[in-house]
Coordinates of C-alpha atoms in Angstrom, one line a residue:
Chain A
X282 CA 0.0 0.0 0.0
X283 CA 1.4 3.5 -0.9
X284 CA 1.8 6.4 1.6
X285 CA -1.0 8.5 3.0
X286 CA -3.1 10.2 0.3
X287 CA -1.9 13.8 -0.5
X288 CA -4.9 15.7 -1.9
X289 CA -2.9 18.6 -3.3
X290 CA -0.3 16.4 -5.0
X291 CA -3.0 14.2 -6.6
X292 CA -5.0 17.2 -7.7
X293 CA -1.9 18.7 -9.3
X294 CA -1.2 15.4 -11.1
X295 CA -4.9 15.4 -12.4
X296 CA -4.5 19.0 -13.5
X297 CA -1.2 18.3 -15.4
X298 CA -2.7 15.3 -17.0
X299 CA -5.8 17.3 -18.1
X300 CA -3.5 20.1 -19.4
X301 CA -1.4 17.7 -21.5
X302 CA -4.4 16.2 -23.0
X303 CA -5.9 19.7 -23.9
X304 CA -2.6 20.5 -25.6
X305 CA -2.8 17.3 -27.6
X306 CA -6.4 18.2 -28.6
X307 CA -5.5 21.7 -29.9
X308 CA -2.5 20.4 -31.7
X309 CA -4.8 18.1 -33.6
X310 CA -7.2 20.9 -34.5
X311 CA -4.5 23.2 -35.9
X312 CA -3.3 20.5 -38.2
X313 CA -0.2 19.6 -36.6
X314 CA 0.7 16.0 -36.0
X315 CA -1.5 14.5 -33.4
X316 CA 0.4 13.9 -30.3
X317 CA -0.6 11.0 -28.2
X318 CA -0.2 12.3 -24.7
X319 CA 1.0 9.6 -22.4
X320 CA -1.1 9.5 -19.4
X321 CA 0.1 8.0 -16.2
X322 CA -2.7 6.4 -14.3
X323 CA -3.4 8.3 -11.1
X324 CA -2.8 6.5 -8.0
X325 CA -4.2 7.0 -4.7
X326 CA -7.8 8.0 -5.5
X327 CA -9.1 4.7 -6.2
X328 CA -10.9 3.3 -9.2
X329 CA -13.3 6.2 -9.6
X330 CA -10.5 8.5 -10.6
X331 CA -9.1 6.0 -12.9
X332 CA -12.4 5.6 -14.5
X333 CA -12.8 9.3 -14.9
X334 CA -9.4 9.6 -16.4
X335 CA -10.1 6.8 -18.9
X336 CA -13.4 8.4 -19.8
X337 CA -11.8 11.7 -20.3
X338 CA -9.1 10.2 -22.5
X339 CA -11.6 8.4 -24.6
X340 CA -13.6 11.6 -25.1
X341 CA -10.6 13.5 -26.1
X342 CA -9.6 10.8 -28.6
X343 CA -13.1 10.9 -30.1
X344 CA -13.0 14.6 -30.4
X345 CA -9.6 14.4 -32.0
X346 CA -11.0 12.0 -34.6
X347 CA -14.0 14.2 -35.2
X348 CA -12.2 17.5 -35.4
X349 CA -10.6 17.3 -38.9
X350 CA -13.9 15.9 -40.2
X351 CA -16.0 18.8 -38.8
X352 CA -13.6 21.5 -39.8
X353 CA -13.2 20.0 -43.2
X354 CA -16.7 21.4 -43.9
X355 CA -15.8 24.9 -42.5
X356 CA -12.4 25.2 -44.0
X357 CA -9.0 25.3 -42.4
X358 CA -8.5 27.6 -39.5
X359 CA -5.7 29.5 -41.2
X360 CA -7.9 30.1 -44.2
X361 CA -10.7 31.2 -42.0
X362 CA -8.4 33.7 -40.2
X363 CA -7.1 35.0 -43.6
X364 CA -10.7 35.6 -44.7
X365 CA -11.5 37.4 -41.4
X366 CA -8.6 39.8 -42.0
X367 CA -9.1 40.5 -45.7
X368 CA -10.4 44.0 -46.2
X369 CA -12.0 43.1 -49.5
X370 CA -14.2 40.6 -47.5
X371 CA -15.2 43.3 -45.0
X372 CA -17.0 45.2 -47.7
X373 CA -19.2 42.2 -48.2
X374 CA -20.3 42.6 -44.6
X375 CA -20.0 38.9 -43.9
X376 CA -17.7 35.9 -43.3
X377 CA -18.5 32.9 -45.4
X378 CA -18.6 30.3 -42.6
X379 CA -20.7 32.6 -40.5
X380 CA -23.0 33.2 -43.5
X381 CA -23.4 29.5 -44.0
X382 CA -24.2 29.0 -40.3
X383 CA -26.9 31.8 -40.4
X384 CA -28.2 30.4 -43.7
X385 CA -28.6 27.0 -42.2
X386 CA -30.5 28.4 -39.2
X387 CA -32.7 30.6 -41.4
X388 CA -33.4 28.3 -44.2
X389 CA -33.1 25.0 -42.4
X390 CA -36.1 23.1 -41.0
X391 CA -38.3 25.0 -38.6
X392 CA -39.5 23.7 -35.3
X393 CA -42.9 24.2 -33.7
X394 CA -41.7 25.9 -30.5
X395 CA -38.1 26.6 -31.1
X396 CA -36.2 29.6 -32.4
X397 CA -39.1 31.4 -34.0
X398 CA -38.1 35.0 -33.1
X399 CA -34.4 34.0 -33.4
X400 CA -34.9 32.9 -37.0
X401 CA -36.6 36.1 -37.8
X402 CA -33.8 38.2 -36.3
X403 CA -31.2 36.1 -38.1
X404 CA -33.1 36.4 -41.3
X405 CA -33.1 40.2 -40.9
X406 CA -29.4 40.0 -40.3
X407 CA -28.9 37.9 -43.4
X408 CA -30.9 40.4 -45.5
X409 CA -29.0 43.3 -44.1
X410 CA -25.8 41.7 -45.2
X411 CA -27.2 41.2 -48.6
X412 CA -28.3 44.8 -48.7
X413 CA -24.8 45.9 -47.7
X414 CA -23.4 43.8 -50.6
X415 CA -25.8 45.3 -53.1
X416 CA -25.1 48.8 -51.9
X417 CA -21.4 48.3 -52.4
X418 CA -22.0 46.9 -55.9
X419 CA -24.3 49.9 -56.7
X420 CA -21.7 52.4 -55.4
X421 CA -19.1 50.8 -57.5
X422 CA -21.1 51.3 -60.7
X423 CA -21.9 54.9 -59.8
X424 CA -18.2 55.6 -58.9
X425 CA -17.1 54.3 -62.3
X426 CA -19.5 56.8 -63.9
X427 CA -18.1 59.7 -61.9
X428 CA -14.6 58.7 -62.8
X429 CA -15.5 58.5 -66.5
X430 CA -17.1 62.0 -66.2
X431 CA -13.9 63.4 -64.6
X432 CA -11.8 61.9 -67.4
X433 CA -13.9 63.4 -70.1
X434 CA -13.9 66.7 -68.4
X435 CA -10.2 66.8 -68.0
X436 CA -9.8 65.8 -71.6
X437 CA -12.2 68.6 -72.7
X438 CA -10.3 71.2 -70.7
X439 CA -6.8 70.1 -71.7
X440 CA -6.9 68.5 -75.1
X441 CA -10.0 69.2 -77.0
X442 CA -10.5 72.0 -79.5
X443 CA -13.0 74.6 -78.4
X444 CA -13.6 78.1 -77.3
X445 CA -11.2 79.3 -74.5
X446 CA -12.6 79.0 -71.0
X447 CA -12.1 82.3 -69.3
X448 CA -14.5 82.4 -66.4
X449 CA -15.2 80.1 -63.4
X450 CA -18.8 79.8 -64.6
X451 CA -17.8 78.6 -68.1
X452 CA -15.6 76.0 -66.4
X453 CA -18.4 75.0 -64.1
X454 CA -20.9 74.8 -66.9
X455 CA -18.5 72.5 -68.9
X456 CA -18.2 70.2 -65.8
X457 CA -21.9 70.1 -65.2
X458 CA -22.7 69.4 -68.9
X459 CA -20.0 66.7 -69.2
X460 CA -20.9 65.0 -65.9
X461 CA -24.6 65.1 -66.7
X462 CA -24.2 63.5 -70.1
X463 CA -21.9 60.8 -68.7
X464 CA -24.3 60.0 -65.8
X465 CA -27.3 59.9 -68.1
X466 CA -25.5 57.4 -70.3
X467 CA -24.5 55.4 -67.2
X468 CA -28.0 55.3 -65.9
X469 CA -29.2 53.7 -69.0
X470 CA -26.7 50.8 -68.9
X471 CA -27.9 47.3 -67.9
X472 CA -25.2 47.3 -65.2
X473 CA -26.6 50.3 -63.5
X474 CA -30.2 49.3 -63.9
X475 CA -29.5 45.8 -62.5
X476 CA -27.5 47.2 -59.6
X477 CA -30.2 49.7 -58.7
X478 CA -32.9 47.0 -59.0
X479 CA -31.0 44.7 -56.7
X480 CA -30.4 47.5 -54.2
X481 CA -34.1 48.5 -54.3
X482 CA -35.1 44.8 -53.8
X483 CA -32.7 44.1 -51.0
X484 CA -33.7 47.2 -49.1
X485 CA -37.3 46.3 -49.6
X486 CA -36.7 42.8 -48.2
X487 CA -34.9 44.3 -45.2
X488 CA -37.9 46.5 -44.5
X489 CA -40.2 43.5 -44.7
X490 CA -38.1 41.5 -42.4
X491 CA -38.0 44.3 -39.8
X492 CA -41.7 44.5 -40.0
X493 CA -42.0 40.7 -39.3
X494 CA -39.9 41.2 -36.1
X495 CA -42.0 44.3 -35.1
X496 CA -45.2 42.3 -35.6
X497 CA -43.9 39.4 -33.5
X498 CA -43.3 41.9 -30.6
X499 CA -46.7 43.5 -31.3
X500 CA -48.4 40.2 -31.0
X501 CA -46.6 39.4 -27.8
X502 CA -47.7 42.8 -26.4
X503 CA -51.3 42.9 -27.5
X504 CA -50.7 45.7 -30.0
X505 CA -52.3 45.8 -33.5
X506 CA -49.8 45.0 -36.3
X507 CA -49.3 46.7 -39.6
X508 CA -50.7 43.6 -41.4
X509 CA -53.9 43.8 -39.3
X510 CA -54.3 47.5 -40.0
X511 CA -53.8 46.9 -43.7
X512 CA -56.4 44.2 -43.7
X513 CA -58.8 46.6 -41.9
X514 CA -58.1 49.3 -44.5
X515 CA -58.8 46.8 -47.3
X516 CA -62.2 45.9 -45.7
X517 CA -63.1 49.6 -45.5
X518 CA -62.2 50.2 -49.1
X519 CA -64.2 47.2 -50.3
X520 CA -67.2 48.2 -48.2
X521 CA -67.0 51.7 -49.6
X522 CA -67.0 50.3 -53.1
X523 CA -70.1 48.2 -52.4
X524 CA -71.8 51.2 -50.8
X525 CA -71.1 53.4 -53.9
X526 CA -72.3 50.6 -56.2
X527 CA -75.5 50.2 -54.1
X528 CA -76.1 54.0 -54.1
X529 CA -75.5 54.2 -57.8
X530 CA -78.0 51.3 -58.4
X531 CA -80.6 53.0 -56.2
X532 CA -80.4 56.4 -58.0
X533 CA -82.3 57.2 -61.2
X534 CA -80.3 56.7 -64.4
X535 CA -78.3 59.8 -65.3
X536 CA -79.2 61.9 -68.3
X537 CA -77.9 60.4 -71.5
X538 CA -77.8 61.7 -75.0
Chain B
X10 CA -3.5 73.6 -76.4
X11 CA -5.4 73.9 -73.0
X12 CA -8.6 75.8 -73.3
X13 CA -8.3 77.2 -69.8
X14 CA -7.2 80.8 -69.9
X15 CA -6.4 82.3 -66.5
X16 CA -6.8 86.0 -66.4
X17 CA -6.2 87.4 -62.9
X18 CA -8.1 90.6 -63.6
X19 CA -11.1 88.7 -65.1
X20 CA -11.1 86.3 -62.1
X21 CA -11.0 89.1 -59.6
X22 CA -13.9 90.8 -61.4
X23 CA -15.9 87.6 -61.4
X24 CA -15.2 87.1 -57.7
X25 CA -16.4 90.7 -56.9
X26 CA -19.5 90.2 -58.9
X27 CA -20.2 86.9 -57.3
X28 CA -19.8 88.4 -53.8
X29 CA -22.2 91.2 -54.5
X30 CA -24.6 88.8 -56.1
X31 CA -24.5 86.7 -53.0
X32 CA -25.1 89.6 -50.7
X33 CA -28.1 90.9 -52.6
X34 CA -29.5 87.3 -53.0
X35 CA -28.9 86.6 -49.3
X36 CA -30.9 89.7 -48.3
X37 CA -33.7 88.8 -50.6
X38 CA -33.9 85.2 -49.6
X39 CA -33.8 86.0 -45.9
X40 CA -36.8 88.3 -46.4
X41 CA -39.0 85.6 -47.9
X42 CA -41.3 83.6 -45.6
X43 CA -42.9 80.3 -46.4
X44 CA -46.4 81.9 -46.3
X45 CA -45.3 84.2 -49.2
X46 CA -44.7 81.2 -51.4
X47 CA -48.2 80.2 -52.6
X48 CA -49.3 78.0 -55.4
X49 CA -52.7 77.2 -56.8
X50 CA -54.2 80.5 -55.9
X51 CA -56.8 81.0 -58.6
X52 CA -60.1 81.5 -56.6
X53 CA -62.2 78.4 -56.5
X54 CA -64.8 76.7 -54.3
X55 CA -65.3 73.1 -53.3
X56 CA -68.5 71.8 -54.8
X57 CA -68.3 68.0 -54.3
X58 CA -66.3 65.5 -52.3
X59 CA -66.1 61.8 -52.3
X60 CA -63.7 60.1 -49.9
X61 CA -60.4 62.1 -50.3
X62 CA -61.3 63.4 -53.8
X63 CA -62.5 67.0 -54.0
X64 CA -64.0 68.7 -57.0
X65 CA -63.4 72.4 -57.3
X66 CA -65.2 75.0 -59.4
X67 CA -63.1 78.0 -60.4
X68 CA -64.7 81.4 -60.1
X69 CA -65.2 82.9 -63.5
X70 CA -63.3 86.0 -64.4
X71 CA -64.7 86.7 -67.9
X72 CA -67.9 86.2 -69.8
X73 CA -68.5 82.6 -70.8
X74 CA -67.3 81.9 -74.3
X75 CA -67.4 78.1 -74.3
X76 CA -70.7 76.5 -73.4
X77 CA -69.4 73.2 -72.1
X78 CA -67.6 73.1 -68.8
X79 CA -64.1 71.7 -68.8
X80 CA -62.9 69.3 -66.0
X81 CA -59.1 69.3 -65.4
X82 CA -57.8 66.0 -64.1
X83 CA -54.2 65.7 -63.0
X84 CA -52.7 62.3 -62.1
X85 CA -51.6 60.8 -58.8
X86 CA -47.9 61.5 -59.3
X87 CA -47.7 65.2 -58.3
X88 CA -50.4 67.7 -57.5
X89 CA -52.9 69.5 -59.8
X90 CA -51.6 72.9 -58.6
X91 CA -48.9 72.7 -61.2
X92 CA -51.5 73.9 -63.7
X93 CA -51.9 77.0 -61.6
X94 CA -48.4 77.6 -60.3
X95 CA -48.5 81.4 -60.1
X96 CA -50.6 84.2 -61.5
X97 CA -48.5 84.7 -64.7
X98 CA -47.8 81.0 -65.1
X99 CA -51.1 79.3 -65.0
X100 CA -53.0 77.3 -67.6
X101 CA -56.0 77.6 -65.3
X102 CA -56.0 81.4 -65.2
X103 CA -55.3 81.6 -69.0
X104 CA -58.4 79.5 -69.7
X105 CA -60.5 81.4 -67.2
X106 CA -59.4 84.7 -68.7
X107 CA -60.7 83.4 -72.1
X108 CA -64.1 82.6 -70.6
X109 CA -63.8 78.9 -70.1
X110 CA -66.0 77.4 -67.3
X111 CA -63.4 75.4 -65.4
X112 CA -63.4 72.6 -62.8
X113 CA -60.5 70.7 -61.3
X114 CA -60.3 67.4 -59.4
X115 CA -58.0 67.1 -56.4
X116 CA -57.3 63.5 -55.5
X117 CA -56.1 64.5 -52.0
X118 CA -53.2 63.1 -50.0
X119 CA -53.3 59.3 -50.1
X120 CA -52.1 57.6 -47.0
X121 CA -51.4 54.0 -46.2
X122 CA -55.1 53.6 -45.6
X123 CA -55.6 54.2 -49.3
X124 CA -53.1 51.5 -50.4
X125 CA -56.0 49.3 -51.7
X126 CA -57.4 51.9 -54.1
X127 CA -57.1 50.9 -57.8
X128 CA -57.2 52.8 -61.0
X129 CA -60.7 51.4 -61.4
X130 CA -61.7 53.4 -58.3
X131 CA -60.1 56.6 -59.6
X132 CA -61.6 56.4 -63.1
X133 CA -64.9 54.6 -62.7
X134 CA -65.8 55.9 -59.3
X135 CA -64.2 59.2 -58.4
X136 CA -63.7 60.7 -61.8
X137 CA -67.1 59.4 -62.9
X138 CA -68.7 60.9 -59.9
X139 CA -67.2 64.3 -60.7
X140 CA -68.4 64.1 -64.3
X141 CA -71.9 63.2 -63.1
X142 CA -71.9 66.1 -60.6
X143 CA -70.9 68.6 -63.3
X144 CA -73.5 67.3 -65.8
X145 CA -76.2 67.5 -63.1
X146 CA -75.1 71.0 -62.0
X147 CA -75.3 72.3 -65.5
X148 CA -78.1 70.2 -66.8
X149 CA -75.9 68.8 -69.5
X150 CA -75.4 65.4 -71.0
X151 CA -71.7 65.9 -71.7
X152 CA -68.6 67.8 -70.5
X153 CA -65.1 68.3 -71.8
X154 CA -62.2 66.5 -70.1
X155 CA -58.7 67.9 -69.9
X156 CA -56.2 65.3 -68.6
X157 CA -52.6 66.0 -67.6
X158 CA -50.0 63.3 -67.6
X159 CA -51.3 60.3 -65.6
X160 CA -54.6 62.3 -65.4
X161 CA -54.6 62.2 -69.2
X162 CA -54.6 58.4 -69.0
X163 CA -57.5 58.5 -66.6
X164 CA -59.4 60.8 -69.0
X165 CA -58.6 58.6 -72.0
X166 CA -59.8 55.5 -70.1
X167 CA -63.0 57.3 -69.0
X168 CA -63.7 58.6 -72.5
X169 CA -63.3 55.1 -73.9
X170 CA -65.5 53.5 -71.3
X171 CA -68.2 56.3 -71.3
X172 CA -68.0 58.1 -74.6
X173 CA -71.6 59.2 -74.3
X174 CA -70.6 61.5 -71.5
X175 CA -67.7 63.4 -73.2
X176 CA -68.1 66.2 -75.6
X177 CA -64.4 66.8 -76.2
X178 CA -61.3 65.1 -74.9
X179 CA -58.1 67.1 -74.4
X180 CA -54.9 65.3 -73.2
X181 CA -51.6 66.9 -72.4
X182 CA -48.2 65.4 -71.8
X183 CA -50.0 62.0 -71.6
X184 CA -48.3 58.6 -72.2
X185 CA -50.3 56.2 -74.3
X186 CA -47.7 53.8 -75.8
X187 CA -45.4 53.1 -72.9
X188 CA -42.9 51.2 -75.0
X189 CA -42.6 53.8 -77.8
X190 CA -39.5 55.2 -76.1
X191 CA -37.7 52.3 -77.7
X192 CA -38.1 53.7 -81.1
X193 CA -35.4 56.3 -80.5
X194 CA -35.0 59.7 -79.1
X195 CA -32.4 61.7 -77.1
X196 CA -30.6 59.7 -74.5
X197 CA -32.1 61.7 -71.7
X198 CA -35.6 60.8 -72.7
X199 CA -37.6 57.9 -71.4
X200 CA -35.6 56.8 -68.3
X201 CA -38.8 56.0 -66.3
X202 CA -39.8 53.6 -69.1
X203 CA -36.4 51.9 -69.0
X204 CA -36.3 51.9 -65.2
X205 CA -39.7 50.3 -64.8
X206 CA -39.0 47.7 -67.4
X207 CA -35.8 46.7 -65.5
X208 CA -37.9 45.7 -62.5
X209 CA -39.5 42.3 -62.2
X210 CA -43.2 42.0 -61.3
X211 CA -42.2 40.6 -57.9
X212 CA -39.9 43.6 -57.3
X213 CA -42.9 45.9 -57.7
X214 CA -45.2 43.7 -55.6
X215 CA -42.7 43.6 -52.8
X216 CA -42.0 47.3 -53.0
X217 CA -45.7 48.1 -52.6
X218 CA -46.1 45.5 -49.8
X219 CA -43.2 47.1 -47.9
X220 CA -44.4 50.6 -48.3
X221 CA -48.1 50.2 -48.8
X222 CA -48.0 52.8 -51.5
X223 CA -45.5 53.9 -54.1
X224 CA -43.7 56.5 -52.0
X225 CA -43.6 60.1 -53.3
X226 CA -40.0 60.3 -52.3
X227 CA -39.0 57.3 -54.4
X228 CA -40.7 58.9 -57.5
X229 CA -38.9 62.1 -56.7
X230 CA -35.6 60.2 -56.7
X231 CA -36.3 58.5 -60.0
X232 CA -37.2 61.9 -61.5
X233 CA -34.0 63.5 -60.2
X234 CA -31.9 60.7 -61.8
X235 CA -33.2 61.9 -65.2
X236 CA -31.4 65.2 -64.9
X237 CA -28.7 64.2 -62.4
X238 CA -26.5 67.3 -62.4
X239 CA -29.4 69.7 -62.5
X240 CA -30.7 67.9 -59.5
X241 CA -27.4 68.1 -57.7
X242 CA -26.7 71.7 -58.5
X243 CA -30.2 73.1 -58.0
X244 CA -29.5 74.7 -54.7
X245 CA -26.1 76.1 -55.4
X246 CA -25.8 76.9 -59.1
X247 CA -29.5 77.0 -59.9
X248 CA -30.6 79.1 -57.0
X249 CA -27.4 81.2 -57.4
X250 CA -28.6 82.3 -60.8
X251 CA -32.0 83.6 -59.6
X252 CA -31.5 84.6 -56.0
X253 CA -31.0 88.3 -56.6
X254 CA -34.0 88.7 -58.9
X255 CA -37.2 88.7 -56.8
X256 CA -39.5 87.5 -59.6
X257 CA -37.2 84.7 -60.7
X258 CA -36.6 83.7 -57.1
X259 CA -40.3 83.5 -56.2
X260 CA -40.9 81.4 -59.3
X261 CA -38.0 79.1 -58.2
X262 CA -39.5 78.8 -54.7
X263 CA -43.0 78.1 -56.0
X264 CA -41.7 75.3 -58.2
X265 CA -39.9 74.0 -55.1
X266 CA -43.1 74.1 -53.1
X267 CA -44.9 72.1 -55.8
X268 CA -42.1 69.6 -56.1
X269 CA -42.0 69.1 -52.4
X270 CA -45.7 68.3 -52.4
X271 CA -45.4 64.9 -54.0
X272 CA -48.1 62.6 -52.7
X273 CA -47.8 58.8 -52.3
X274 CA -49.4 56.8 -55.1
X275 CA -51.9 54.3 -53.8
X276 CA -50.3 50.9 -53.8
X277 CA -52.8 48.8 -55.9
X278 CA -53.2 51.6 -58.4
X279 CA -49.4 51.9 -58.6
X280 CA -49.2 48.2 -59.4
X281 CA -51.6 48.6 -62.3
X282 CA -49.7 51.8 -63.5
X283 CA -46.3 50.1 -63.4
X284 CA -47.2 46.5 -64.4
X285 CA -50.2 46.8 -66.7
X286 CA -49.2 50.0 -68.4
X287 CA -45.4 50.7 -68.2
X288 CA -44.4 47.0 -68.4
X289 CA -47.1 45.3 -70.3
X290 CA -48.3 48.3 -72.4
X291 CA -51.8 47.0 -72.3
X292 CA -53.5 50.3 -73.2
X293 CA -52.3 50.4 -76.8
X294 CA -53.3 46.7 -77.2
X295 CA -56.8 47.5 -75.9
X296 CA -56.1 44.9 -73.2
X297 CA -56.2 47.2 -70.2
X298 CA -59.1 46.3 -68.0
X299 CA -60.9 48.6 -65.6
X300 CA -64.0 47.6 -63.6
X301 CA -64.1 44.4 -65.6
X302 CA -64.3 46.1 -68.9
X303 CA -61.6 46.4 -71.5
X304 CA -60.5 50.0 -72.3
X305 CA -60.8 50.1 -76.1
X306 CA -59.3 53.2 -77.6
X307 CA -61.3 53.0 -80.8
X308 CA -64.4 53.8 -78.6
X309 CA -63.0 57.3 -78.3
X310 CA -65.2 58.9 -81.0
X311 CA -65.4 62.5 -79.8
X312 CA -63.0 65.2 -80.9
X313 CA -59.5 64.8 -79.4
X314 CA -56.8 67.3 -78.9
X315 CA -53.4 65.9 -77.9
X316 CA -50.8 68.4 -76.6
X317 CA -47.3 67.2 -76.1
X318 CA -43.9 68.7 -75.2
X319 CA -41.2 68.3 -77.8
X320 CA -38.4 68.0 -75.3
X321 CA -40.3 65.9 -72.7
X322 CA -37.8 63.6 -71.0
X323 CA -40.5 62.1 -68.7
X324 CA -43.1 61.4 -71.3
X325 CA -41.2 61.2 -74.6
X326 CA -43.3 62.7 -77.4
X327 CA -43.6 59.5 -79.4
X328 CA -45.3 57.8 -76.4
X329 CA -48.0 60.6 -76.5
X330 CA -48.4 60.9 -80.2
X331 CA -49.3 57.2 -80.5
X332 CA -52.8 58.1 -79.6
X333 CA -53.6 59.5 -83.0
X334 CA -53.5 56.1 -84.7
X335 CA -55.6 54.4 -82.0
X336 CA -58.7 56.6 -81.5
X337 CA -61.9 56.1 -83.4
X338 CA -62.4 59.8 -84.3
X339 CA -61.4 61.6 -87.4
X340 CA -61.3 64.9 -85.5
X341 CA -57.9 64.4 -84.0
X342 CA -55.5 67.3 -83.5
X343 CA -52.0 67.5 -82.2
X344 CA -50.1 70.5 -80.8
X345 CA -46.4 70.1 -80.1
X346 CA -45.0 72.8 -77.9
X347 CA -41.3 73.6 -77.3
X348 CA -40.2 72.8 -73.8
X349 CA -40.1 70.0 -71.2
X350 CA -42.7 68.0 -69.3
X351 CA -43.6 70.7 -66.8
X352 CA -42.1 73.5 -68.8
X353 CA -45.0 73.7 -71.3
X354 CA -47.2 74.6 -68.3
X355 CA -44.9 76.8 -66.2
X356 CA -42.2 78.3 -68.4
X357 CA -42.5 82.0 -69.3
X358 CA -42.1 81.2 -73.0
X359 CA -45.1 78.8 -73.2
X360 CA -47.5 81.1 -71.3
X361 CA -50.5 81.9 -73.4
X362 CA -49.4 79.5 -76.1
X363 CA -50.9 76.4 -74.4
X364 CA -54.0 78.1 -73.1
X365 CA -54.6 79.9 -76.4
X366 CA -54.1 76.7 -78.4
X367 CA -56.6 74.8 -76.2
X368 CA -59.1 77.6 -76.2
X369 CA -59.1 78.1 -80.0
X370 CA -59.6 74.4 -80.5
X371 CA -62.5 74.3 -78.0
X372 CA -64.2 77.4 -79.6
X373 CA -64.3 75.5 -82.9
X374 CA -66.2 72.7 -81.2
X375 CA -69.0 74.3 -79.2

């Protein structure tokens, strides 16, 4: 039989063991060679501690096996980090793995009593990200048009034949005319029309998603919703139509030629 | 060789002139109050009302020269007061001065509660009720309709559905063939046609669902895109040009007041306007349905006067002039006036020309 049980010493051993196994786990996640952490069985705390240790080791080994498989769907960590720190990706207002997670929650199966408001909030978040993307795309098209206008203006001032420009007003008028013509051309291009259409649509969808959230809170708090008021207005309009039709039918026929 | 010629003396002179211009203009602008800027001031009285629609009868200022009263119908995109912007720029006053008995319909200020109103309501209920009221008040069988822009489409539809009620039909700056912009024209013409066709039907439905109506602010934005730099420079360059001339400044401010007063377009009516007319062009195909009946333009058998603006970037002339080939009357007259969409009504150059042209045409058709 070994010496008297020392709680502190045995706790330290347990902690060291746990620590080594955590390190092994994280090494496997980051793609480095899996280290099999040697674990010395603890002595002194009896079979329950041994069982705990064995259970913990088994759990770690299973996680280590699952880790690469799970992350294979998300992407490597280093690539994920690179994406997070890429300014070009910031303009898109999202990170692809996060997007996919939200998309799964929003578009995945719905449950009777789970996550209703959460899904609405996440959906609004998703739509807001799409709106931000469409806004950036629209601004890019508009910015190209302004750059083109500036190029044409500078060419007109410096290289083109024409009457001398002697006053600030003449110079301003030349800029206004050049920029106007360029923007009018740009507004008629399929790229601009599509960019504006998408922006209009995504801002509309954001607004509708916000309304859905507002209506969820209204219903919780016994307040009439926008949808209910619209339905009421529709009923009133329809009743008015019927009333006018009845009045018209009841009146004598108007004078006709 | 660069065109820019820098002359220090010239530049200094310009700067001095600009400075004194700004001082004079600043003093004038600071003396103007909002209550001084009035539009639609020709005296009139309310004679009939149905829901938010009001029928006004203008007070005569001259002996009657035309027997049949004229009902002016503007559209839902903008307010009817454009036809009576100020005393010396007013089609209403010009016609009154020539002895025309004049009415105007005001559609009111649609709110979200009006989102379910359709063009059927506006043409076959509200406009029809105004026509009946005038007929009853004057013991007449028929009146003359004068439609402006979308109001012209209303009057065309009414005249096609109820030709027995209309003596003469006058339409001004009115779109009939909403796809005729594709046949050519200056690049700054017809942007609304292009913009509307770029939307899907679902885009329009969702837009209306989100807003209830077609927001006035959105239409203002689309209009401003048609003259982008004029819109951007209106309050610096545009106002700078007029701010030290009281008459020009007040005209500018009245236009601003009218432009600011852009009502929302009831949602269901907007869907018909954008989808049935702008996108599907049903009117020229005689496929446009109101109150369960097809609007057939050959049913327009009364005399028709079609006034269009030659430089109309909002309603390109060819979209208006298409009416001539579609109506069932031989008495069809066109008047093309120089100027833009609103310019034919409010510019100094066109004053008298439009009113005189309409009056002379009416006098020949008592």
